[in-house]
PDB file of C-alpha atoms in Angstrom:
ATOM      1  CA  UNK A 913     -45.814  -8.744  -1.362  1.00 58.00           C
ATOM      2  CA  UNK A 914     -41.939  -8.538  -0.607  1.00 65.00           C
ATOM      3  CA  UNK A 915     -40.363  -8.239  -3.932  1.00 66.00           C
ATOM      4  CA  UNK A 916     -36.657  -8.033  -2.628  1.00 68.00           C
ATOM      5  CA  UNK A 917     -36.130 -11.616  -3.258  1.00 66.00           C
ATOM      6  CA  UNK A 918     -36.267 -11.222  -6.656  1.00 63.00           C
ATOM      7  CA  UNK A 919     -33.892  -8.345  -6.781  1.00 65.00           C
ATOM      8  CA  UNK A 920     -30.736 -10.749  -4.941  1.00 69.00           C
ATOM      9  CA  UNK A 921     -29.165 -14.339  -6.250  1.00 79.00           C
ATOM     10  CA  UNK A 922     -32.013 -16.841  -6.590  1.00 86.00           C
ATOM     11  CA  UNK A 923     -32.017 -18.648  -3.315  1.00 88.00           C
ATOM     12  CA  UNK A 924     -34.177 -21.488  -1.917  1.00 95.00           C
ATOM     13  CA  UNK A 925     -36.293 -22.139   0.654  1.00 97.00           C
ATOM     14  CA  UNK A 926     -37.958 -25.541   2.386  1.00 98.00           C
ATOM     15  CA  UNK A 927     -40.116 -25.120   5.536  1.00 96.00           C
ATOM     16  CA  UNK A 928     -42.519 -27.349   7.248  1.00 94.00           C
ATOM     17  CA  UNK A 929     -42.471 -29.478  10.271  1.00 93.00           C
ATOM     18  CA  UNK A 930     -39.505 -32.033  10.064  1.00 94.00           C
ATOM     19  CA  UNK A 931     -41.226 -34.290  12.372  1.00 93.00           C
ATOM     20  CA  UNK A 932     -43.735 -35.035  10.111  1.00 92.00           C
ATOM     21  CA  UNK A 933     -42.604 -38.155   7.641  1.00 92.00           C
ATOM     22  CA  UNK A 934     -43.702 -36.665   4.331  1.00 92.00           C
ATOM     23  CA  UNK A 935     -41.744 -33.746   5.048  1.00 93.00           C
ATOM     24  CA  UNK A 936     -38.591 -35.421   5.656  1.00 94.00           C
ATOM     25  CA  UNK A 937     -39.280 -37.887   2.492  1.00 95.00           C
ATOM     26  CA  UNK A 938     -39.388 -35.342   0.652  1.00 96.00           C
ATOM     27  CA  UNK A 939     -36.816 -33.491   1.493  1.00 96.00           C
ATOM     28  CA  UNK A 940     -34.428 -36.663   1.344  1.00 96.00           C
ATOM     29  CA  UNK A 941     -35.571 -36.953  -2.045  1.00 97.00           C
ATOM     30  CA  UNK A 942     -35.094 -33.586  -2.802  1.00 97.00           C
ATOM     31  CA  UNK A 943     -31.348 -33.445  -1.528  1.00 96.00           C
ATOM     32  CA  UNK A 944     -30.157 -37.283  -2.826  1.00 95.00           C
ATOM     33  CA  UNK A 945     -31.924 -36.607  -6.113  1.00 96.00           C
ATOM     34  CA  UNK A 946     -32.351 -33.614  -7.077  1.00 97.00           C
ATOM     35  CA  UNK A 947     -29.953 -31.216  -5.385  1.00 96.00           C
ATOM     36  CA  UNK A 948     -26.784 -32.678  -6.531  1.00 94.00           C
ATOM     37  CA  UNK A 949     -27.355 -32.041 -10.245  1.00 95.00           C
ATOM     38  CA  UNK A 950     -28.555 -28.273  -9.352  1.00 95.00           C
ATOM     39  CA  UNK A 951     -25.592 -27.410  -7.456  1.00 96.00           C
ATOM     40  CA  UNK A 952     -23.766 -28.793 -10.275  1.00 96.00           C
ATOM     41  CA  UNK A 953     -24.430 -26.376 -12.574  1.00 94.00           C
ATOM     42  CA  UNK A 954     -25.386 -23.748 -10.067  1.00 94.00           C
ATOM     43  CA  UNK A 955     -22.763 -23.994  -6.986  1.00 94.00           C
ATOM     44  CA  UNK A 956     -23.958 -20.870  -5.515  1.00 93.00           C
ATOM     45  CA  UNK A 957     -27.226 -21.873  -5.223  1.00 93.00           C
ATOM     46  CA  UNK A 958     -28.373 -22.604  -1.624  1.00 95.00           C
ATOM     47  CA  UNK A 959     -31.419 -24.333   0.198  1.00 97.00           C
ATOM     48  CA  UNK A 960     -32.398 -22.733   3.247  1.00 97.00           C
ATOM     49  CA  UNK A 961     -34.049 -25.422   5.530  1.00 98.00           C
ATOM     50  CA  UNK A 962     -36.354 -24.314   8.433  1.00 98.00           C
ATOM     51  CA  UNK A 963     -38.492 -27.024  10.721  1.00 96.00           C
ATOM     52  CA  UNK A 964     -39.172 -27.849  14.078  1.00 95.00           C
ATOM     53  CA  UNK A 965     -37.480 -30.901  15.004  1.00 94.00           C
ATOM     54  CA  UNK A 966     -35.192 -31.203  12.385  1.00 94.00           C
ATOM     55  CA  UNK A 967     -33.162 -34.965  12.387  1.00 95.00           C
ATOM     56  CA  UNK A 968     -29.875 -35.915  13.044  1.00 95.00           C
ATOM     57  CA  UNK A 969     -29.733 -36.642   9.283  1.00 94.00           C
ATOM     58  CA  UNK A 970     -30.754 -33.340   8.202  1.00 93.00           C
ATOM     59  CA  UNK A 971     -28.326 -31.382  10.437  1.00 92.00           C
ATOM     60  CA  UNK A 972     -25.452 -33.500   8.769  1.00 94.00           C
ATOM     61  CA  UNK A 973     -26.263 -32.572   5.333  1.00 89.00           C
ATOM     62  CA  UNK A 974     -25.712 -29.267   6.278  1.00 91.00           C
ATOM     63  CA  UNK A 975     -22.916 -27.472   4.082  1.00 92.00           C
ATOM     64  CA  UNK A 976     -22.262 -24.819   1.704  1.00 94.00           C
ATOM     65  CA  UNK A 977     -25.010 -25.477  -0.566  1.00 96.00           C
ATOM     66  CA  UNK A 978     -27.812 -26.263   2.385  1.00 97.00           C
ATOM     67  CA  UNK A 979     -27.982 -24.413   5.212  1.00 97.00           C
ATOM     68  CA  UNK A 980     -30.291 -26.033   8.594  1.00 97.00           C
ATOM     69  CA  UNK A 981     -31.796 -23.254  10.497  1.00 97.00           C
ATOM     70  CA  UNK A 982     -34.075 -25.426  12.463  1.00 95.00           C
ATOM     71  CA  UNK A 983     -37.256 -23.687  14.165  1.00 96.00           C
ATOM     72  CA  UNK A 984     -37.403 -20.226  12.918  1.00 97.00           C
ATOM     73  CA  UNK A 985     -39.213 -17.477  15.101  1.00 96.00           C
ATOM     74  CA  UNK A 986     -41.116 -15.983  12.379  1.00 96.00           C
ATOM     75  CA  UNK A 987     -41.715 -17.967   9.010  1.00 95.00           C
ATOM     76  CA  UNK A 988     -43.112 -15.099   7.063  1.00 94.00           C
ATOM     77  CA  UNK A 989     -39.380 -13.438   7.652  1.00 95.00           C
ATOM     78  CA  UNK A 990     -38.091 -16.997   6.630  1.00 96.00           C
ATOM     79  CA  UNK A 991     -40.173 -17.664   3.187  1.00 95.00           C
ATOM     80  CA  UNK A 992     -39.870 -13.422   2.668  1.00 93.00           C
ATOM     81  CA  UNK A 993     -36.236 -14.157   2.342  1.00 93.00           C
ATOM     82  CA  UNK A 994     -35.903 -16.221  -0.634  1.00 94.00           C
ATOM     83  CA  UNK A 995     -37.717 -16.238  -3.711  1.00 90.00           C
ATOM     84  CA  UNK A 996     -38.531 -19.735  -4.344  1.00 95.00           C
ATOM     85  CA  UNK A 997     -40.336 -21.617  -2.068  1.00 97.00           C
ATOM     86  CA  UNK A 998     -39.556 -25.777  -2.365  1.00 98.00           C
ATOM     87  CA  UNK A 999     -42.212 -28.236  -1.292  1.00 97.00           C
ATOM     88  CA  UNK A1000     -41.383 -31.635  -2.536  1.00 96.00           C
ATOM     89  CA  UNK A1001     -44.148 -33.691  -0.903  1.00 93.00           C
ATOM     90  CA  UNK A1002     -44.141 -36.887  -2.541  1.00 93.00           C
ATOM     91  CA  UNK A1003     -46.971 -38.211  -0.125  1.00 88.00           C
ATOM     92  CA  UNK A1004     -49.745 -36.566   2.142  1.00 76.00           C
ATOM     93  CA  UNK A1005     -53.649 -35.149   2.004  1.00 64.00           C
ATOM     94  CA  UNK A1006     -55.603 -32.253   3.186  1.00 62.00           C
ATOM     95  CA  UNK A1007     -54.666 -28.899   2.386  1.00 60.00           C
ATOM     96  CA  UNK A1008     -51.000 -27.987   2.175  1.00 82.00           C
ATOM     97  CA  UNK A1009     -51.160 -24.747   4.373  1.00 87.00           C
ATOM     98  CA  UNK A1010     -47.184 -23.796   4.029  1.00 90.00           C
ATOM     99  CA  UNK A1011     -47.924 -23.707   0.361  1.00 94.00           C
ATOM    100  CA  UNK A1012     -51.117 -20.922   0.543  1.00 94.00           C
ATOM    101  CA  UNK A1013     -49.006 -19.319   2.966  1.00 94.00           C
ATOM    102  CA  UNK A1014     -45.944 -18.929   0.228  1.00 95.00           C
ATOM    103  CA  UNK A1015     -48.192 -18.549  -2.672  1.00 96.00           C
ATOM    104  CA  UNK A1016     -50.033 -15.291  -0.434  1.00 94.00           C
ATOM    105  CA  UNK A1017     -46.311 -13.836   0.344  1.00 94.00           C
ATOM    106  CA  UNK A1018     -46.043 -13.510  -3.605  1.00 94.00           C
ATOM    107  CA  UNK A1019     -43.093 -16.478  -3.575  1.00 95.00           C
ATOM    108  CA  UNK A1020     -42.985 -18.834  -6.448  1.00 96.00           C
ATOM    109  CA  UNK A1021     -43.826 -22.091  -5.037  1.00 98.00           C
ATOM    110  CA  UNK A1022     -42.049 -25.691  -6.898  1.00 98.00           C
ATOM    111  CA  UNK A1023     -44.588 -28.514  -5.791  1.00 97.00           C
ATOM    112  CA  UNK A1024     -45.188 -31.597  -6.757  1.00 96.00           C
ATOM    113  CA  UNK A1025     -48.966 -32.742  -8.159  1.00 95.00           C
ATOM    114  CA  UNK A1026     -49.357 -34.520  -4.852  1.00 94.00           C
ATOM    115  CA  UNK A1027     -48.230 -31.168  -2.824  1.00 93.00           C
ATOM    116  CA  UNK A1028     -50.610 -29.087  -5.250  1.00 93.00           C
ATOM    117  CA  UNK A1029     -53.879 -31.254  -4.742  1.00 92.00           C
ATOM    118  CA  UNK A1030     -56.593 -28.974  -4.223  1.00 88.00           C
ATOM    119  CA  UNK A1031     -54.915 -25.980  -4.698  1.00 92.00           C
ATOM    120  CA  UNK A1032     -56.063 -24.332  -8.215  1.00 91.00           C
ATOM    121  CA  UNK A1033     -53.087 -23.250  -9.550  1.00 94.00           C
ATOM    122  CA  UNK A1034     -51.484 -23.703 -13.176  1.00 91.00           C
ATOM    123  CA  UNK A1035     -48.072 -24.508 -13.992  1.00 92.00           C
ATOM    124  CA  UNK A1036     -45.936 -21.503 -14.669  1.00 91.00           C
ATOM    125  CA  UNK A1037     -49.187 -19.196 -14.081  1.00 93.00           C
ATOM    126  CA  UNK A1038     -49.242 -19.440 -10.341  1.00 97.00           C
ATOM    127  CA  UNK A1039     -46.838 -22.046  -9.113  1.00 97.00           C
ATOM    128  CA  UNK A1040     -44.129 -24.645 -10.420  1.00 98.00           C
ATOM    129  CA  UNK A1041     -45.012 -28.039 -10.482  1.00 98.00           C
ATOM    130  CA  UNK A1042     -42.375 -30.890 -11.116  1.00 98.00           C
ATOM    131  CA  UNK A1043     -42.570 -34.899 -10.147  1.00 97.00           C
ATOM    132  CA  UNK A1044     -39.723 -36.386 -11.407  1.00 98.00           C
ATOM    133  CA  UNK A1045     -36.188 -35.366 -10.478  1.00 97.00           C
ATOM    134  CA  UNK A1046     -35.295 -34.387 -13.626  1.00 97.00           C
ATOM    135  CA  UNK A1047     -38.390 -31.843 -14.035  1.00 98.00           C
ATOM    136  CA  UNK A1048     -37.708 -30.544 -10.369  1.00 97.00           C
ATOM    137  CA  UNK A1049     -33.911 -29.752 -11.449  1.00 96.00           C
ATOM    138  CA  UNK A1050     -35.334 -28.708 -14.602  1.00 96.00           C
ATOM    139  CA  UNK A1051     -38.143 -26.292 -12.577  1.00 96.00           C
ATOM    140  CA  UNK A1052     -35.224 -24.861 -10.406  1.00 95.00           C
ATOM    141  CA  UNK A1053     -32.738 -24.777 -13.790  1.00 92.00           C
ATOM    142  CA  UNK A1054     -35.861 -22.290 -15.439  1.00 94.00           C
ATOM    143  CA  UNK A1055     -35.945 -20.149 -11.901  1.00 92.00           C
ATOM    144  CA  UNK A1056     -32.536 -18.778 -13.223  1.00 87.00           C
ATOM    145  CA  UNK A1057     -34.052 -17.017 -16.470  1.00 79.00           C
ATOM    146  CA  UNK A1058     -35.950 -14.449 -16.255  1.00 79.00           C
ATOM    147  CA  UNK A1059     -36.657 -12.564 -12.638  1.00 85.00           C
ATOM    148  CA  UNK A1060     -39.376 -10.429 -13.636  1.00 88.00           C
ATOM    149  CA  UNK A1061     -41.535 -13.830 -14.735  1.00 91.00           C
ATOM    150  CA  UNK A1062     -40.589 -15.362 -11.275  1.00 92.00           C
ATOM    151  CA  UNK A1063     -42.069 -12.250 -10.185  1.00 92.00           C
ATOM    152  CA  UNK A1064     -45.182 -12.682 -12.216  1.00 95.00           C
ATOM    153  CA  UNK A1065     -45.816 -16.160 -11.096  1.00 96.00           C
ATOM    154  CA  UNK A1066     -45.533 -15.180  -7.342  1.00 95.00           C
ATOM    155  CA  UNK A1067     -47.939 -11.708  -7.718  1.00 95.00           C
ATOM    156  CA  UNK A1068     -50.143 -14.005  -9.816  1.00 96.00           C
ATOM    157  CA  UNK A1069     -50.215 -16.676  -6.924  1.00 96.00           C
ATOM    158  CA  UNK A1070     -51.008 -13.895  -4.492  1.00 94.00           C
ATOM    159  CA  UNK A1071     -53.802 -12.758  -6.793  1.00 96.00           C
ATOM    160  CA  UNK A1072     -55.479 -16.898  -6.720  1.00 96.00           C
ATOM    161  CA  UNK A1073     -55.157 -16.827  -2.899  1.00 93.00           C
ATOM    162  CA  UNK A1074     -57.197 -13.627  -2.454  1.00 91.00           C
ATOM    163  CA  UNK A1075     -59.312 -14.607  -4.905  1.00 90.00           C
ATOM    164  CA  UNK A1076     -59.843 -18.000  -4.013  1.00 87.00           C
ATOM    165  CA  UNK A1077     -58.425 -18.974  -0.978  1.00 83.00           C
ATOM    166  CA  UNK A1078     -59.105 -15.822   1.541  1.00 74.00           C
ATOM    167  CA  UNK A1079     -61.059 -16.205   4.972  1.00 71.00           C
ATOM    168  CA  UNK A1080     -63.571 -13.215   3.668  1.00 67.00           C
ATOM    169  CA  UNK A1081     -63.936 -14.874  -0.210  1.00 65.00           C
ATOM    170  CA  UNK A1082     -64.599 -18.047   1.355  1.00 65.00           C
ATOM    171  CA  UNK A1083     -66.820 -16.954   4.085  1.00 71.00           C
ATOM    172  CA  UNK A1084     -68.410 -15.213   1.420  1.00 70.00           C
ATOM    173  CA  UNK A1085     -68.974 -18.400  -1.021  1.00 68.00           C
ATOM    174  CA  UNK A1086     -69.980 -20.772   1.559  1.00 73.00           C
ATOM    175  CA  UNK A1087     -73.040 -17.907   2.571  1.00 76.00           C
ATOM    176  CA  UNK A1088     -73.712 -18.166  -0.963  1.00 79.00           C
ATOM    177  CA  UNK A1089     -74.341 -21.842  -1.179  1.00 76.00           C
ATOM    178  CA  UNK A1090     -76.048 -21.429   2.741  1.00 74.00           C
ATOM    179  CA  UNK A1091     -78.660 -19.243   1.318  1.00 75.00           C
ATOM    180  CA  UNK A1092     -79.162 -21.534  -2.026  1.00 78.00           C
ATOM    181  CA  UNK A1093     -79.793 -24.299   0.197  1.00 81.00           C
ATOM    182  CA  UNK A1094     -82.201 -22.593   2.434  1.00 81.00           C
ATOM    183  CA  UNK A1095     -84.402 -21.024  -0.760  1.00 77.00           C
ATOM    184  CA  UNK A1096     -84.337 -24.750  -1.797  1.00 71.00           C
ATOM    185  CA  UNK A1097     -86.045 -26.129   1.541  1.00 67.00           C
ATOM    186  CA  UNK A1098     -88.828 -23.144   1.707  1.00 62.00           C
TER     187      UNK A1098
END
């Protein structure tokens, strides 16, 4: 994983397609609820947003403390860059693919329950998960302690996506569970 992150000023990062209506409800709840109070006590800390199709009313928040960079060419470079990774999805199924994809770059990821459903990770093992404003400003307000645990939590949540979460590991387990079921029908 890219450790630089961790080495610079704690800096954020939001990335998904801002077309998509969870994705913006989110982030409007992230910036009208949360961000405010974090910038507060932290006015150099910035959110970097990235997003196809970004709205008119997400280019207009843009400002010191949140910075619109629209589509990005290459999102790896884009989540590589900061070292916490926010995905406040307050509604949505299915698998949160942006999330793996942070968690396998090593970044620590601040989710909600909702964004964390069927993803096995544990709060402050492999991931950061907050639901209330309070406990999201309270996630990012804990970010500023200790670097070398943020580190910890994002090698740890690279260690659950190999183990768990990887094409060849689950290729592997769902041959496992083919061959069960065909020693059960012979």
């Amino acid at each position: 994983p890219d450790d630089r992150s961790f080495q610079r000023e704690l800096s954020a990062s939001f990335i998904g397609s801002l077309d998509w209506i969870p994705n913006q409800e989110g982030l409007k709840w992230l910036l009208q609820e949360v961000w405010g109070p974090v910038v507060a006590r932290h006015p150099e800390m910035v959110l970097h947003v990235a997003g196809r199709n970004p709205p008119a009313w997400v280019q207009d928040l843009a400002g010191p403390n949140v910075q619109v960079h629209g589509e990005v060419s290459d999102a790896v470079e884009f989540i590589n860059r900061h070292s916490l990774m926010i995905v406040p999805l307050l509604a949505g199924s299915g698998m949160r693919v942006k999330i793996l994809e942070g968690m396998a770059l090593g970044k620590v990821v601040l989710t909600t329950s909702v964004g964390l459903e069927g993803i096995a990770a544990t709060q402050r093992e492999e991931a950061l998960i907050a639901d209330t404003p309070d406990q999201f400003a309270a996630a990012i307000e804990w970010c500023y302690g200790d670097r070398d645990r943020l580190r910890q939590i994002g090698r740890r949540a690279r260690q659950l996506i190999r183990l768990q979460y990887d094409n060849l590991t689950t290729t592997r387990q769902l041959k496992k569970a083919y061959d069960r079921l065909l020693v059960g029908a012979s």
